[in-house]
Short mmCIF file of C-alpha atoms in Angstrom, two decimals:
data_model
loop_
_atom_site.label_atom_id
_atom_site.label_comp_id
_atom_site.label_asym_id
_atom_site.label_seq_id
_atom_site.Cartn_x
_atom_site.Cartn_y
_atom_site.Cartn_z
CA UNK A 1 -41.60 22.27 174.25
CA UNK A 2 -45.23 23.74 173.02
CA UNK A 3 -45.29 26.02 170.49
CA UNK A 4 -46.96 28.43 172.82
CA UNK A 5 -44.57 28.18 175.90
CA UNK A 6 -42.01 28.64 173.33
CA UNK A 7 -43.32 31.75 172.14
CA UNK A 8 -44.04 33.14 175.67
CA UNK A 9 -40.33 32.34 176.85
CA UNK A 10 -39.23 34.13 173.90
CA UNK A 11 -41.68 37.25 174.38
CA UNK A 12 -40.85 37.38 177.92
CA UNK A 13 -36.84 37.39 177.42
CA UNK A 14 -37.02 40.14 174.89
CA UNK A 15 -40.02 42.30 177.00
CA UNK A 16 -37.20 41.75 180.17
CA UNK A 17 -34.14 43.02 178.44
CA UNK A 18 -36.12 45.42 175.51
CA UNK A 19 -33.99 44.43 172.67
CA UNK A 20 -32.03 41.03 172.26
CA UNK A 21 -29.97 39.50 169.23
CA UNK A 22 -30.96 36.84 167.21
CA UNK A 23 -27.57 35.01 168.30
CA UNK A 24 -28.68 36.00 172.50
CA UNK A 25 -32.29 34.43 172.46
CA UNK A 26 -31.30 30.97 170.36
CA UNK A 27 -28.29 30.74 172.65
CA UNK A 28 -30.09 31.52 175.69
CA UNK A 29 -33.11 29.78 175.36
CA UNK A 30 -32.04 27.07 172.82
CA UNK A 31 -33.67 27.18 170.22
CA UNK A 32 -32.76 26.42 166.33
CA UNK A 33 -32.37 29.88 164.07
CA UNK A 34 -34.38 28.27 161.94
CA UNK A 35 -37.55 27.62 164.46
CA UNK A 36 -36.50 30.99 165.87
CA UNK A 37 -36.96 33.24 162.85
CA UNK A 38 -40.75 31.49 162.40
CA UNK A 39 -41.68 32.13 165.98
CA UNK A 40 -40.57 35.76 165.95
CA UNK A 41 -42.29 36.41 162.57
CA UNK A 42 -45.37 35.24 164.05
CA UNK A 43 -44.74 37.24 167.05
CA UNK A 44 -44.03 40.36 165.16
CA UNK A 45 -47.46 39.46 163.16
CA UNK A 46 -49.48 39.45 166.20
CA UNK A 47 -47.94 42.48 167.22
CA UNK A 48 -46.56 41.24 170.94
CA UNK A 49 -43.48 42.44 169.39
CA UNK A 50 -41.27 44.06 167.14
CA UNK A 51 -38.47 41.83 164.12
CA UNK A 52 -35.63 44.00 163.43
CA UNK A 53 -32.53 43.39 161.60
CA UNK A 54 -30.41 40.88 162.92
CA UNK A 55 -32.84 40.80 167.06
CA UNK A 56 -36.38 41.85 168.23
CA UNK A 57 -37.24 44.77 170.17
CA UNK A 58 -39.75 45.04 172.94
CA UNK A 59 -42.80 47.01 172.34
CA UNK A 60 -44.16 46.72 175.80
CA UNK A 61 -42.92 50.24 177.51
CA UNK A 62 -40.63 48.36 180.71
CA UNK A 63 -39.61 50.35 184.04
CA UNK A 64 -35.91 50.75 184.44
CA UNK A 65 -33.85 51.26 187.51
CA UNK A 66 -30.44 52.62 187.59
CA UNK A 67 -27.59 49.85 187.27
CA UNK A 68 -24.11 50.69 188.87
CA UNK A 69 -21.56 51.80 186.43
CA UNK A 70 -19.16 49.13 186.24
CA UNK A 71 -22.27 47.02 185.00
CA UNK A 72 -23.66 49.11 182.64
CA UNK A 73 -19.79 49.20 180.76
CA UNK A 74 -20.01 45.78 180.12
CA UNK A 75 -23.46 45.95 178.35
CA UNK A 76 -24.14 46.22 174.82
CA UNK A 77 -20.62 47.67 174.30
CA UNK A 78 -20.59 47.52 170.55
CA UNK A 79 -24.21 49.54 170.41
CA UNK A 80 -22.54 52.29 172.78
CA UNK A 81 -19.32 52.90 170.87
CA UNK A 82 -21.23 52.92 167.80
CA UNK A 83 -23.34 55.82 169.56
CA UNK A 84 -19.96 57.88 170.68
CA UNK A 85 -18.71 57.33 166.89
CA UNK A 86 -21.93 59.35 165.77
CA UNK A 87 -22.18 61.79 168.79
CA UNK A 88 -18.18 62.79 168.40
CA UNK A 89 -18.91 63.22 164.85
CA UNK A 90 -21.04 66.12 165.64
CA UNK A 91 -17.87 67.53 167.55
CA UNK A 92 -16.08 70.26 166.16
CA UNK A 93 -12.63 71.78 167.06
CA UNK A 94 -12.25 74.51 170.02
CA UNK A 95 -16.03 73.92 170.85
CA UNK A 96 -17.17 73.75 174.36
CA UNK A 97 -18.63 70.77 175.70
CA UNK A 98 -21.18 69.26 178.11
CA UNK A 99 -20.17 65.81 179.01
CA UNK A 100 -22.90 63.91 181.18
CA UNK A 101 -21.86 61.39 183.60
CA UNK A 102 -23.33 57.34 181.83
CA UNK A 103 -21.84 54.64 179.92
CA UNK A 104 -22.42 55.81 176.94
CA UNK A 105 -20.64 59.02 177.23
CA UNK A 106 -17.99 57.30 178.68
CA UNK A 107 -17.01 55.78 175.13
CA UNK A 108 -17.09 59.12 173.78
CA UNK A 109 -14.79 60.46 176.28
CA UNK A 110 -12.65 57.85 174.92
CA UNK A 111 -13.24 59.26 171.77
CA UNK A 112 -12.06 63.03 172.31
CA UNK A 113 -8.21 63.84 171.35
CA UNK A 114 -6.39 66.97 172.29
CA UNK A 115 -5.83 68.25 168.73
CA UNK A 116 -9.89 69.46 168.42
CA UNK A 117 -8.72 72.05 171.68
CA UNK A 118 -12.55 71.65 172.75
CA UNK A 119 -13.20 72.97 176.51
CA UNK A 120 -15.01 69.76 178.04
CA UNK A 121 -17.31 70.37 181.10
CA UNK A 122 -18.29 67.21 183.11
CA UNK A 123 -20.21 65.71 186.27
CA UNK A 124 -18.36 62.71 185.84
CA UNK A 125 -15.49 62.07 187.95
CA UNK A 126 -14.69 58.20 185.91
CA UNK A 127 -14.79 60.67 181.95
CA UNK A 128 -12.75 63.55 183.87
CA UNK A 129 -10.36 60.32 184.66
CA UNK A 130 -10.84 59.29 180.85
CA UNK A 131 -10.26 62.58 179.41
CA UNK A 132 -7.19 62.79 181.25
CA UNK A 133 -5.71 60.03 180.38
CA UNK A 134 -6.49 61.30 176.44
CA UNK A 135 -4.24 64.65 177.39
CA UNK A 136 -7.20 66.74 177.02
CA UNK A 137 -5.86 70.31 178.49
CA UNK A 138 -9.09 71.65 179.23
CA UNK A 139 -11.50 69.71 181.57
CA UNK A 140 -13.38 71.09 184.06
CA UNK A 141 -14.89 69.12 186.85
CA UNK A 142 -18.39 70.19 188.35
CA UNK A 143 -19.07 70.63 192.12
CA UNK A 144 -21.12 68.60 193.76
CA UNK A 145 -22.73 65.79 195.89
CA UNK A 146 -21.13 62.36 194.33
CA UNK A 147 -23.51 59.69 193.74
CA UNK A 148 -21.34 56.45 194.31
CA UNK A 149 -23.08 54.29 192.41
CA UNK A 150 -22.98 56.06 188.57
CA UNK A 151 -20.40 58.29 189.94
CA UNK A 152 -21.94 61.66 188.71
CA UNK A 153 -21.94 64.52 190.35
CA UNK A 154 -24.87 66.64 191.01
CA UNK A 155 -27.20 68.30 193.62
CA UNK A 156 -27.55 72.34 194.54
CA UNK A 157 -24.00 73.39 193.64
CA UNK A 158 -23.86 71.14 190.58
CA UNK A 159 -26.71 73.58 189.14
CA UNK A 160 -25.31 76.61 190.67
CA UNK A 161 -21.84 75.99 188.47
CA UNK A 162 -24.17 75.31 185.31
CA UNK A 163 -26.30 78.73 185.70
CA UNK A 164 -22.46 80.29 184.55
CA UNK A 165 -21.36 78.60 181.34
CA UNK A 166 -23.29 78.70 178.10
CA UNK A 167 -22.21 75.32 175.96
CA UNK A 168 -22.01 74.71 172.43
CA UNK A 169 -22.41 70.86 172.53
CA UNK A 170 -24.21 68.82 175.14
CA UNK A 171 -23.84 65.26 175.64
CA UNK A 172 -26.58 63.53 178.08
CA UNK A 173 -26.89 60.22 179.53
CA UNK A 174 -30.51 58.62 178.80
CA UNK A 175 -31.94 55.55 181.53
CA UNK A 176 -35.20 55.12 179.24
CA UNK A 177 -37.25 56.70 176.24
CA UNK A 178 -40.63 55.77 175.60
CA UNK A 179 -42.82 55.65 172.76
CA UNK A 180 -43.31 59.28 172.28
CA UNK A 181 -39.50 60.20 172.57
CA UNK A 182 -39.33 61.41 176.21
CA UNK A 183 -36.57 61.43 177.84
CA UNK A 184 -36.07 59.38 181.39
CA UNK A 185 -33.10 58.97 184.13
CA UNK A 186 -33.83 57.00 187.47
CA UNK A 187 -32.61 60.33 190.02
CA UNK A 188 -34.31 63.44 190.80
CA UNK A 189 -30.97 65.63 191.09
CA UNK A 190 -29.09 63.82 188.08
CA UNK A 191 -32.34 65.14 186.32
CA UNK A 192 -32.18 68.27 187.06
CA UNK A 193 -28.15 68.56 185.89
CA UNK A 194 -29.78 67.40 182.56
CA UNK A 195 -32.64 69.97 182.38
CA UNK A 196 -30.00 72.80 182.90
CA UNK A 197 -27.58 71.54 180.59
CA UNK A 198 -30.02 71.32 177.78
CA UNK A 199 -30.82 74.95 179.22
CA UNK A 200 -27.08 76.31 178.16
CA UNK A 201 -26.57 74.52 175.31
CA UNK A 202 -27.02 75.35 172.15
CA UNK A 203 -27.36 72.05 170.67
CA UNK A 204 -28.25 69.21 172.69
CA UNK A 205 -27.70 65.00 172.26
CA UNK A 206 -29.21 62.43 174.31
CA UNK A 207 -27.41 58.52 173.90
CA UNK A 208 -29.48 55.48 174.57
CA UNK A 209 -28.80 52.13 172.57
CA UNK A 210 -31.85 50.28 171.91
CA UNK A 211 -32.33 48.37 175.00
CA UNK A 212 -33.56 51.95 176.60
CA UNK A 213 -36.06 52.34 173.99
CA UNK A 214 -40.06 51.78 174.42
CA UNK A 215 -39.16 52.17 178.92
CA UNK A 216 -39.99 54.66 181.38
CA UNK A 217 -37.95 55.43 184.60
CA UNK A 218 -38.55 57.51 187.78
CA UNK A 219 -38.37 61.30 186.25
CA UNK A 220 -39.09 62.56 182.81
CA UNK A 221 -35.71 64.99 182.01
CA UNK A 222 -36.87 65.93 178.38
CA UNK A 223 -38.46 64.71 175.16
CA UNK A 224 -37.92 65.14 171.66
CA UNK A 225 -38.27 69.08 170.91
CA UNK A 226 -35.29 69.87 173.01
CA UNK A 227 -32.64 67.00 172.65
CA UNK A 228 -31.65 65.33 169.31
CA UNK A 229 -31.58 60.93 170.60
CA UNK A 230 -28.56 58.94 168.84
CA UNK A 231 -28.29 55.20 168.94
CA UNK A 232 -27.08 52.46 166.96
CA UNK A 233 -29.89 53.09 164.35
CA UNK A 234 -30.50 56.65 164.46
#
C-alpha cells in the first residue's frame, strides 16, 4: 500500500468513529505499530488530526445520530465507567439527584448504593431497573411519552413533573460536543428534559467519552457556562 492511501484509510477510520486506539486502527486496518506511530505523527503534523496518549482523535467536527441503547452499552465501556467513577464522586449522601436516561449514566446508576440515602429522579425506565436492583429506596420515575429506542422518557408531562422539584445534582446524557463545548442530543423533546433539568439543578454534569467530542447532532441542549463535561480525560 502507498504511503498516501495509507494515511487516508487511517484519517478516514479515525474522522468516522472520532477517537480510536492505537491497538483498534493497527488491528483494523493492519498496519505495524511501528509504521503506525510515523503515519499518525505526520498526520498530527499536518494537522488532519489530533495524537493523543495511547489513540488519535478526530478534529473534523462529525454529525451523530442516535444509536439504540443496547448498542451504545457495548461501546467504549471502559471510557464510560471511568466517567460514572468521576461523576459519582461528585455525589454526596442524602442529596437529590437528576439521573438522565444514556449509556453513560447507566454505569453510574450502577454505581449508586443505598447507604448515601440520595433521592434519585430519572427518565430512564432501564437506570430505574438498575437502581432497583442496587436497593436504592428512593427512585422516582418521570411521566412521560417512552422513546423505545434509548428508552427515556420525555415529552409535555415529562417537563410538567420537572417544573416541581429543585435538584442538587444533575446527571445528563451528551450525543455530541463540538469545538466550543456545546452541548448536543439527536431529539427535540429529550432536549428539552435536559434544558429543564439544568434549570432545577443546582449543579449540573454532562458525560460524553471522547468519541462525542469535536461532533454536532440535531439540537444544541447547552454549552459550557451551564453544565460542567466529564470524560475519561477531564
Amino acid at each position: 500500500m502507498l504511503r498516501e492511501e495509507r494515511l487516508k484509510l487511517i484519517l478516514d477510520f479515525v474522522n468516522e468513529r472520532g477517537y480510536c486506539t492505537n491497538e483498534l486502527i493497527s488491528k483494523e486496518l493492519a498496519i505495524p505499530f511501528t509504521t503506525l506511530r510515523r503515519d499518525l505523527t505526520d498526520l498530527h503534523d499536518d494537522s488532519k488530526l489530533k495524537r493523543v496518549h495511547g489513540g488519535a482523535k478526530s478534529i473534523r467536527e462529525k454529525s451523530i445520530l442516535e444509536a439504540k441503547l443496547d448498542e451504545k452499552l457495548v461501546l467504549n465501556i471502559e471510557a464510560k465507567k471511568i466517567i460514572a467513577k468521576k461523576a459519582f464522586d461528585c455525589i454526596k449522601p442524602f442529596e437529590t439527584i437528576f439521573l438522565d436516561a444514556g449509556s453513560s449514566t447507566y454505569f453510574l446508576a450502577e454505581l449508586i448504593k443505598p447507604d448515601y440515602n440520595n433521592k434519585v429522579y430519572t427518565n430512564s425506565v432501564i437506570n430505574a431497573q438498575v437502581l432497583a436492583n442496587n436497593s436504592i429506596c428512593n427512585i422516582y420515575l418521570l411521566p412521560g411519552k417512552l422513546k423505545l429506542s434509548t428508552g427515556a422518557i420525555c415529552g409535555v408531562e415529562t417537563i410538567q413533573a420537572l417544573s416541581k422539584y429543585n435538584f442538587d445534582l444533575a446527571f445528563l446524557g451528551i450525543n455530541a460536543v463540538d469545538n466550543t463545548f456545546n452541548f448536543y442530543t439527536t431529539d427535540e423533546d429529550e432536549a428539552e428534559v435536559k434544558k429543564m433539568a439544568i434549570e432545577y439543578s443546582q449543579f449540573a454534569f454532562g458525560l460524553a467519552d471522547n468519541s462525542k467530542m469535536n461532533s454536532k447532532s440535531f439540537v444544541k441542549f447547552s454549552d459550557k457556562s451551564q453544565i460542567a463535561l466529564i470524560n475519561e480525560e477531564v
